[in-house]
XYZ file of C-alpha atoms in Angstrom:
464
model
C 0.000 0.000 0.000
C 2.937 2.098 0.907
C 4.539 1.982 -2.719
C 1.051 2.018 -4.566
C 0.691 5.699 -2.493
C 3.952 6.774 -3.557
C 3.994 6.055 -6.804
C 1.017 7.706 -7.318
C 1.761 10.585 -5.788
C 4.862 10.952 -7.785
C 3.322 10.590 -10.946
C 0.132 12.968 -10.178
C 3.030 15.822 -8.728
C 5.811 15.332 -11.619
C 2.671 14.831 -13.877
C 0.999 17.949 -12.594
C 4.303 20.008 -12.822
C 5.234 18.824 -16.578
C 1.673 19.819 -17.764
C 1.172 23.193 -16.200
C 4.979 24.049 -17.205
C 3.846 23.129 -20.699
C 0.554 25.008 -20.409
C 2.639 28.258 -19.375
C 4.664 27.869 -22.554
C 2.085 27.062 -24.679
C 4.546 24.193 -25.859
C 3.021 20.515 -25.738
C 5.510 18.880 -25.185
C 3.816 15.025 -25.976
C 3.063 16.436 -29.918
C 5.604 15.442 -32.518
C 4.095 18.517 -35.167
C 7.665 19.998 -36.890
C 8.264 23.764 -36.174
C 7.060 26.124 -38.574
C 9.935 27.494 -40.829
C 9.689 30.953 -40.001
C 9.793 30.063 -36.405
C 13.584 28.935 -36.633
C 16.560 29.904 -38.526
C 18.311 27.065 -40.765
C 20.542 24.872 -38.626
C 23.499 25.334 -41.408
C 23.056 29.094 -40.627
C 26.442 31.096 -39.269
C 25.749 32.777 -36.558
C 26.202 36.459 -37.827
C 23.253 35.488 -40.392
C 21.367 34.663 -37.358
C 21.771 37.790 -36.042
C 21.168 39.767 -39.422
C 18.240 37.901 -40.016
C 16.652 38.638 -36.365
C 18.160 42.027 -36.640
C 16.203 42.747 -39.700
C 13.204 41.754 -38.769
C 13.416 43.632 -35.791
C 14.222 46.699 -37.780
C 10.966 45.970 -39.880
C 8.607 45.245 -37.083
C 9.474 48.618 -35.317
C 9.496 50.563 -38.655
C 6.126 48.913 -39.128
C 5.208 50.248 -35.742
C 6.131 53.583 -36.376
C 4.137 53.663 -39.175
C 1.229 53.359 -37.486
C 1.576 55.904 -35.154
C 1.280 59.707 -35.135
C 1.557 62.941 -33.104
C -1.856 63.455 -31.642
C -4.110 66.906 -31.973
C -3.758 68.201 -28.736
C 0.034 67.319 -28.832
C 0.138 69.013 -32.039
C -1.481 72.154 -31.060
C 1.180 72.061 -27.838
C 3.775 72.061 -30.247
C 2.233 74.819 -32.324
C 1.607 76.950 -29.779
C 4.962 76.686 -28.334
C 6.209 77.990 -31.948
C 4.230 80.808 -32.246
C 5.541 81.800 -28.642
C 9.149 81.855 -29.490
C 11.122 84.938 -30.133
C 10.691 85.025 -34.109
C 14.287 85.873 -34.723
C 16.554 84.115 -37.009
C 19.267 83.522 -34.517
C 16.558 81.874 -31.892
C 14.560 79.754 -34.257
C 18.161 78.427 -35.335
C 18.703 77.856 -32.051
C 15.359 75.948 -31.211
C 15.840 73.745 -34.763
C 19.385 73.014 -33.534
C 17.835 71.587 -30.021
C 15.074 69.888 -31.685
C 17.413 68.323 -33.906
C 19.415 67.073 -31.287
C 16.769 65.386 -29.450
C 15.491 63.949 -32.349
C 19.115 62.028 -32.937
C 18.950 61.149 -29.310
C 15.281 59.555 -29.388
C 16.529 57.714 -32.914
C 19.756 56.658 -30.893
C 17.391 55.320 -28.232
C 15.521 53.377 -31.332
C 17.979 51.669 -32.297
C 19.864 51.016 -28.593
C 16.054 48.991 -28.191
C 16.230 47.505 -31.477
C 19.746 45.621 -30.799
C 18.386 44.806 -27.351
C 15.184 43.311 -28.838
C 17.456 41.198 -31.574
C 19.323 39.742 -28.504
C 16.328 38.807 -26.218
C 14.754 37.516 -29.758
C 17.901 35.116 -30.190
C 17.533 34.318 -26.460
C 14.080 33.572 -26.980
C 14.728 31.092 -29.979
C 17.480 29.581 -28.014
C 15.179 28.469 -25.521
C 12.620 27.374 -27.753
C 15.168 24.878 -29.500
C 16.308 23.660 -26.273
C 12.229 22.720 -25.452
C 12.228 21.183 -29.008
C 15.099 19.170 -29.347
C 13.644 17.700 -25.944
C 9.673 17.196 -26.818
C 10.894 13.691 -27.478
C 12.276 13.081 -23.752
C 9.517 15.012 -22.147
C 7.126 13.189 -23.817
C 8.660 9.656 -22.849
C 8.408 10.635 -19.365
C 4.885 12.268 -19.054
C 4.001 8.619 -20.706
C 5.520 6.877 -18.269
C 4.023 9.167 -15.348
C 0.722 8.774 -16.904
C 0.985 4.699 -17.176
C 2.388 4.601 -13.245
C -0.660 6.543 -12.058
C -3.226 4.329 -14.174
C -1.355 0.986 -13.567
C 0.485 1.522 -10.018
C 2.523 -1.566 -8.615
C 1.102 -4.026 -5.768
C 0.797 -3.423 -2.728
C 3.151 -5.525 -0.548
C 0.865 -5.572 2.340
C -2.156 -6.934 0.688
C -1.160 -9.290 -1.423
C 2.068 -10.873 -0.608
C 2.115 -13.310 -3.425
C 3.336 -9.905 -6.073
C 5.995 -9.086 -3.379
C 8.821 -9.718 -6.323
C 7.054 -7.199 -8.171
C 6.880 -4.906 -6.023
C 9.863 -5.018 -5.256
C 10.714 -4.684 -8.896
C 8.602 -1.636 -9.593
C 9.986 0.265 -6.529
C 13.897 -0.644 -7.924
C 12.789 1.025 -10.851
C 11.237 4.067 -9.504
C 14.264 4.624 -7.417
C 15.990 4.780 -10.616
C 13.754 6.692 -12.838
C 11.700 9.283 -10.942
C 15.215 11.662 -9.711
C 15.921 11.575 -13.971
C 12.216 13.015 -13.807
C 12.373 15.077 -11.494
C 15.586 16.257 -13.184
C 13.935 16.982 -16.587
C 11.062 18.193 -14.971
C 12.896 20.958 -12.777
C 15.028 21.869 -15.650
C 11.637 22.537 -17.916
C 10.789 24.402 -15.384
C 13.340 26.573 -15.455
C 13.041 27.109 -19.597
C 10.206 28.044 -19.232
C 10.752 30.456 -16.291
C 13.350 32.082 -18.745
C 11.289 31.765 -21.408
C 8.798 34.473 -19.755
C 11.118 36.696 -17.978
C 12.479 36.949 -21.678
C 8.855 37.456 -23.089
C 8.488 39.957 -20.629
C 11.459 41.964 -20.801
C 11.149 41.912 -24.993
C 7.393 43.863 -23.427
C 9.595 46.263 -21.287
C 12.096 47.052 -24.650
C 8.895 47.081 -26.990
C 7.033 50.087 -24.501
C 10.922 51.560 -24.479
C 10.965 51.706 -28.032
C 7.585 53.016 -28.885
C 7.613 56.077 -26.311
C 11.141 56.746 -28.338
C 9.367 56.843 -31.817
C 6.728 58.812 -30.835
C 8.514 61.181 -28.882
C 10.819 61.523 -32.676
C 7.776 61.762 -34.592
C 6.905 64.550 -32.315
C 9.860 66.020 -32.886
C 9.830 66.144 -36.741
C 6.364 68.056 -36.393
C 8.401 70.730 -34.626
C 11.160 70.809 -37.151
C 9.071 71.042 -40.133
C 7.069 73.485 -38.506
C 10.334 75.830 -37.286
C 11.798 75.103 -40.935
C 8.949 76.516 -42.362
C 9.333 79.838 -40.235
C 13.083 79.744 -41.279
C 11.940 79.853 -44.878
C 9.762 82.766 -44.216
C 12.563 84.595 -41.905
C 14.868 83.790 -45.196
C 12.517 84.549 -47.972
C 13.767 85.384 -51.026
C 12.179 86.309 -54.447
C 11.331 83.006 -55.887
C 12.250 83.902 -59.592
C 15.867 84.338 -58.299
C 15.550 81.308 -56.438
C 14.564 79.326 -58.769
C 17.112 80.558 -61.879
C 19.637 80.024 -59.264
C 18.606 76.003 -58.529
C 18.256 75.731 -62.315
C 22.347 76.916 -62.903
C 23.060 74.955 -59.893
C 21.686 71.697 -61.434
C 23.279 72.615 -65.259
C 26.190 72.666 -63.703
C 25.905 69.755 -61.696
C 25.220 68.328 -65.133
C 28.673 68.920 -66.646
C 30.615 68.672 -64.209
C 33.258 65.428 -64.856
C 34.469 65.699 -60.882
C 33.183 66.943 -57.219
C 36.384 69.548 -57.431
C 35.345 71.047 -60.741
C 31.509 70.835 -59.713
C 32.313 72.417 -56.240
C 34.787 75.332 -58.386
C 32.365 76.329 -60.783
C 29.217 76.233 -58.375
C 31.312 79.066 -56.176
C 32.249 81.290 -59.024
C 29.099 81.327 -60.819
C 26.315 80.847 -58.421
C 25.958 84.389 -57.585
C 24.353 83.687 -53.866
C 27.286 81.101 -53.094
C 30.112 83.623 -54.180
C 28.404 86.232 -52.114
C 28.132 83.856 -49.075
C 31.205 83.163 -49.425
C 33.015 86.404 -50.158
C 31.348 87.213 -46.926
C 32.681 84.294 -45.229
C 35.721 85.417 -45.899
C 36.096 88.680 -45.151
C 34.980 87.688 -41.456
C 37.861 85.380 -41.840
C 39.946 88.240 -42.659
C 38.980 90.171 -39.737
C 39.267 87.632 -37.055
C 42.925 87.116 -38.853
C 43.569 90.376 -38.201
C 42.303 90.716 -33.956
C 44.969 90.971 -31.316
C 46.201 87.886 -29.320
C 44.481 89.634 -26.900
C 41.490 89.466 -28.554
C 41.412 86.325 -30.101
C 42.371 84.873 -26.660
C 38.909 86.851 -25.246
C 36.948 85.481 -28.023
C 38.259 82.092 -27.346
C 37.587 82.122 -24.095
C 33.992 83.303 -24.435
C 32.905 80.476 -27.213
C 34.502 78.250 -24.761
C 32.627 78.885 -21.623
C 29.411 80.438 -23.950
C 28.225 79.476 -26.978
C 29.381 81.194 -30.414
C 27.772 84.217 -32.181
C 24.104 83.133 -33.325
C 24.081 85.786 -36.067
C 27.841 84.519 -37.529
C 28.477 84.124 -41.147
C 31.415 82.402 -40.738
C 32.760 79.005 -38.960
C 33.007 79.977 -34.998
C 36.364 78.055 -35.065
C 38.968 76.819 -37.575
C 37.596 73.407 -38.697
C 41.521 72.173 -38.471
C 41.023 72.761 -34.495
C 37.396 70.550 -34.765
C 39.325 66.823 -34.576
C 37.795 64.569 -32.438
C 35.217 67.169 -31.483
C 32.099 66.524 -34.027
C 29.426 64.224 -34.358
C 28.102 62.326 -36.999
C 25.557 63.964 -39.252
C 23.594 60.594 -38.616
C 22.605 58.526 -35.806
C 23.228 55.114 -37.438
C 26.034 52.472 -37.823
C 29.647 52.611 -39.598
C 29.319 49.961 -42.671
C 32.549 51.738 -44.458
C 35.475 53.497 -43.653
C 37.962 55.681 -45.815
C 40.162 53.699 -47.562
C 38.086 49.992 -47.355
C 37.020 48.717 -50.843
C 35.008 50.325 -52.455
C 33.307 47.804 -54.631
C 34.706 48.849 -57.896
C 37.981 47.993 -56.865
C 39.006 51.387 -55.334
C 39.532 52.341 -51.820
C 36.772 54.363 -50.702
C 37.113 58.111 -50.568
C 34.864 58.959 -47.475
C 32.575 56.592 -45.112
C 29.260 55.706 -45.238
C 27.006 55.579 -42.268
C 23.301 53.256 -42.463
C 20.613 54.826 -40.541
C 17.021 54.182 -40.160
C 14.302 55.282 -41.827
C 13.258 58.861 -42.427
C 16.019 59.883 -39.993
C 17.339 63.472 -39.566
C 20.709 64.777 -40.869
C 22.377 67.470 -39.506
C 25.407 69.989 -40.323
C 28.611 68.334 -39.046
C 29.621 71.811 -38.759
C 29.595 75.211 -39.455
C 29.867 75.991 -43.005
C 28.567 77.907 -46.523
C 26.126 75.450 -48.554
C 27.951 75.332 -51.647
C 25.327 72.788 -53.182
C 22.330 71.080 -52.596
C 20.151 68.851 -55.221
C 20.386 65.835 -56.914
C 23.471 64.361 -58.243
C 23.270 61.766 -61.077
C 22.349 58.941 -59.096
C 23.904 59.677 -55.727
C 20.040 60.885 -54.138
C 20.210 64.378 -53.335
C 23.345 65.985 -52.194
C 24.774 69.035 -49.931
C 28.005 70.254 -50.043
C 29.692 72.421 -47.632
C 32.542 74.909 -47.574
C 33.912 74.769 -43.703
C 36.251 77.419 -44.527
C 40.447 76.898 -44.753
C 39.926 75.148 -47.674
C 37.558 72.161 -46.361
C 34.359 70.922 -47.970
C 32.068 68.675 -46.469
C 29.894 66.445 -49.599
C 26.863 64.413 -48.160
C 25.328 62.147 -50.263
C 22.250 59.611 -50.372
C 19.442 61.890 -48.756
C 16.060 61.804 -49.985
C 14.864 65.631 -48.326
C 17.156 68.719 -48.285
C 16.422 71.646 -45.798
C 18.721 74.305 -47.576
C 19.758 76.276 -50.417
C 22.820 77.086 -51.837
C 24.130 80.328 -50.057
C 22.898 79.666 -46.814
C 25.105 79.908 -43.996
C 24.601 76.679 -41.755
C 25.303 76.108 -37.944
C 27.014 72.847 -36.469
C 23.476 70.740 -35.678
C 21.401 72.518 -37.531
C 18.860 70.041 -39.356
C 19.655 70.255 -43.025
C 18.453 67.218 -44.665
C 16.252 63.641 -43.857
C 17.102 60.145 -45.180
C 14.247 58.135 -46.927
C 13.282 54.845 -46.570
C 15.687 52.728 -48.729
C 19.477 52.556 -49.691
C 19.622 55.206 -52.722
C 20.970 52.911 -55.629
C 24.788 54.740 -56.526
C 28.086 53.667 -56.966
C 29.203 54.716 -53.519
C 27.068 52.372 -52.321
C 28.564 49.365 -54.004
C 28.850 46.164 -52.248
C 27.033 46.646 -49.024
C 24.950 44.234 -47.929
C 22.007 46.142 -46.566
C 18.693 48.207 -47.736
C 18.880 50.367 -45.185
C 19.307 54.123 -45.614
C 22.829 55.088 -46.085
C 24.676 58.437 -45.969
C 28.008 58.978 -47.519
C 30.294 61.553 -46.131
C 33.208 62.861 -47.887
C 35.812 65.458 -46.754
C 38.183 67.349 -48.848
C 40.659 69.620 -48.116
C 41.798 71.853 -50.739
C 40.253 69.580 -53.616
C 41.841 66.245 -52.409
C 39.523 63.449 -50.500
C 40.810 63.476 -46.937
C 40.348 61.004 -44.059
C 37.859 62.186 -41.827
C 37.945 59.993 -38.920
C 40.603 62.249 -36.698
C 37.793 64.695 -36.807
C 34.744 62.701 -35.142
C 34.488 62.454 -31.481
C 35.070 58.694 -30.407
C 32.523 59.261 -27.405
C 30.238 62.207 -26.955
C 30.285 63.540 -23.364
C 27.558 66.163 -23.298
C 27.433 69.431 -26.074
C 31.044 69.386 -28.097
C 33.235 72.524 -28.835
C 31.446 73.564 -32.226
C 27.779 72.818 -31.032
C 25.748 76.213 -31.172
């Protein structure tokens, strides 16, 4: 009687604990139905296509997300309101687009800090999940057997004396089998108690990521809505404007090289040579200031922030290395001097981002151009002064004109939703967005990375 209690006991508890640990899961363990394909990557995968592939569907699940969200009336009218507010002065709605700007590059740097958390808790997940499967087999072996002990228990010694050898028999082989049950049982347990802390903390990342993309859609409806005020603080006669685009892009046209586009765009596009002629008679006349002076000035853009109302780079862009920030928030898929895919090193880097994300002015400079380019997308290029030029290409939106004087972090252009089809972007193995970045110092392609800061610690030198 003694052994017929125990043995049912153990059966109905390991039973008990295999079924409800399934019914957590929503894994049954006793069916032998093959995992759907999508639910596993290929066992002759690499690893790093693992990853990709969960890190691209990641990517596509949150832009899917974002698409289905939007800045809500009353948070529109907030933002409105808080416009029509501000001081309506160039230098201050510069200011407020360079601030907006910046926390719309955080909240997309957020995005994507989420989405590489969610591809690791997703790989976790799967991990799991094949560890469950690979034992369905074994689980199911020994819920059978529980299930057969409680329905067919052995003798009781006590009452019938005859089946002592088989009781004796069935309790040898419980004393063998039920601590390997207990075993697997405790350790399903435990996959699934990581199972749904996983579940739950790919939740936690999911809310993380969605406050993040709303709080960035909110901040394009304040960009668009302080560009627009720009425009109007900037206005210009639009038959002037528009001959000047038209040159701009006949030029771009003929032009064999960036140097001899970027020479004849600031000799005969009369609003770029007067920018820059401007540009550099302030140059000039900071030249020409005292030590003492210079030493004041110095002192004051370190501990202050530089002129708002300057039309010419607050500092020499030689003194800028390891002091700017990308133009981007996104990652580095090419540096200068790494193949280029046409059998040439490359002549600048090249930066994937995400989706509709904003670019901003490395630094100060003169917009020397800013259109389409064959089939680069649409391109800016900037004059940093000293002989530098910055050349951005692969954006779908540009913010400026050519003539404009830009500040470092000043929104000037937004990415679109795929990888613009170019040469530069040869041989990379991704349809994301991509921005190419080119600097050039008196003509020649130069490498930029002693210029960008290796870990940003608050607002740099050259931020506004």
């Amino acid at each position: 009687m003694l052994v017929r209690q125990a043995t049912s006991r153990v059966a109905i508890s390991l039973g008990t604990a295999i079924l409800l640990a399934c019914g957590t899961s929503g894994i049954a363990v006793a069916q032998q139905a093959p995992p759907s394909p999508s639910a596993e990557p290929s066992t002759s995968s690499s690893p790093i296509d693992v990853l990709q592939s969960k890190r691209d569907q990641t990517r596509a699940e949150l832009e899917a997300l974002s698409k289905t969200m939007s800045v809500s009336t009353d948070t529109a009218r907030s933002i409105e309101a808080a416009i029509a507010d501000l001081d309506k002065t160039s230098a201050s709605l510069r200011q407020a687009l360079i601030d907006a700007a910046a926390r719309r590059k955080d909240y997309e740097a957020k995005v994507q800090t989420s989405e590489k958390k969610l591809t690791d808790l997703k790989i976790k997940q799967e991990t799991i999940r094949a560890s469950l499967r690979e034992r369905r087999s074994v689980l199911a072996e020994v819920l059978g057997a529980l299930e057969r002990m409680g329905r067919n228990p052995p003798p009781a010694l006590l009452v019938s004396p005859e089946d002592a050898l088989g009781s004796v028999r069935s309790a040898i082989l419980l004393g063998a089998v039920v601590p390997g049950m207990r075993v697997q049982a405790e350790k399903l347990m435990a996959d699934l108690q990581g199972l749904a802390d996983v579940q739950r903390d790919v939740a936690d990342e999911r809310g993380k990521a969605s406050a993040a993309i709303q709080a960035g859609l909110e901040e394009d409806r304040r960009i668009a809505l302080l560009l627009e005020e720009n425009a109007k603080q900037n206005a210009v006669k639009s038959a002037s404007l528009a001959e000047e685009r038209r040159k701009a892009q006949e030029l771009a046209g003929k032009a064999t090289n960036l140097e001899g586009l970027i020479q004849s765009l600031e000799s005969e596009i009369s609003s770029v040579r007067l920018a820059m002629e401007r540009a550099k008679r302030e140059e000039e006349r900071q030249k020409q200031l005292t030590a003492e002076e210079r030493e004041r000035a110095r002192q004051l853009a370190e501990n202050g922030v530089p002129d708002k109302n300057r039309i010419a780079p607050a500092y020499p862009f030689a003194s800028l290395k390891v002091k700017l920030a990308y133009p981007v928030e996104g990652d580095l898929l090419r540096s200068f001097g790494d193949p280029d895919g046409t059998g040439h090193p490359a002549r600048g880097l090249t930066l994937a981002s995400s989706a509709g994300a904003v670019v901003t002015a490395p630094a100060d400079g003169t917009v020397v151009f800013a259109g389409a380019f064959r089939s680069y997308g649409q391109m800016i290029i900037l004059n940093a002064g000293e002989g530098y030029h910055l050349v951005m290409t692969g954006m779908d939106k540009v913010n400026v004109q050519p003539g404009m004087f830009v500040f470092s972090g000043e929104p000037i252009a937004t990415m679109g939703e795929k990888r613009v089809a170019s040469a530069i972007a040869l041989a990379l193995e991704t349809d994301r967005p991509t921005l190419y970045i080119e600097f050039r110092k008196d003509g020649n392609p130069i490498d930029s990375k002693p210029w960008w800061a290796v870990k940003e610690t608050g607002r740099a030198r050259n931020d506004s």
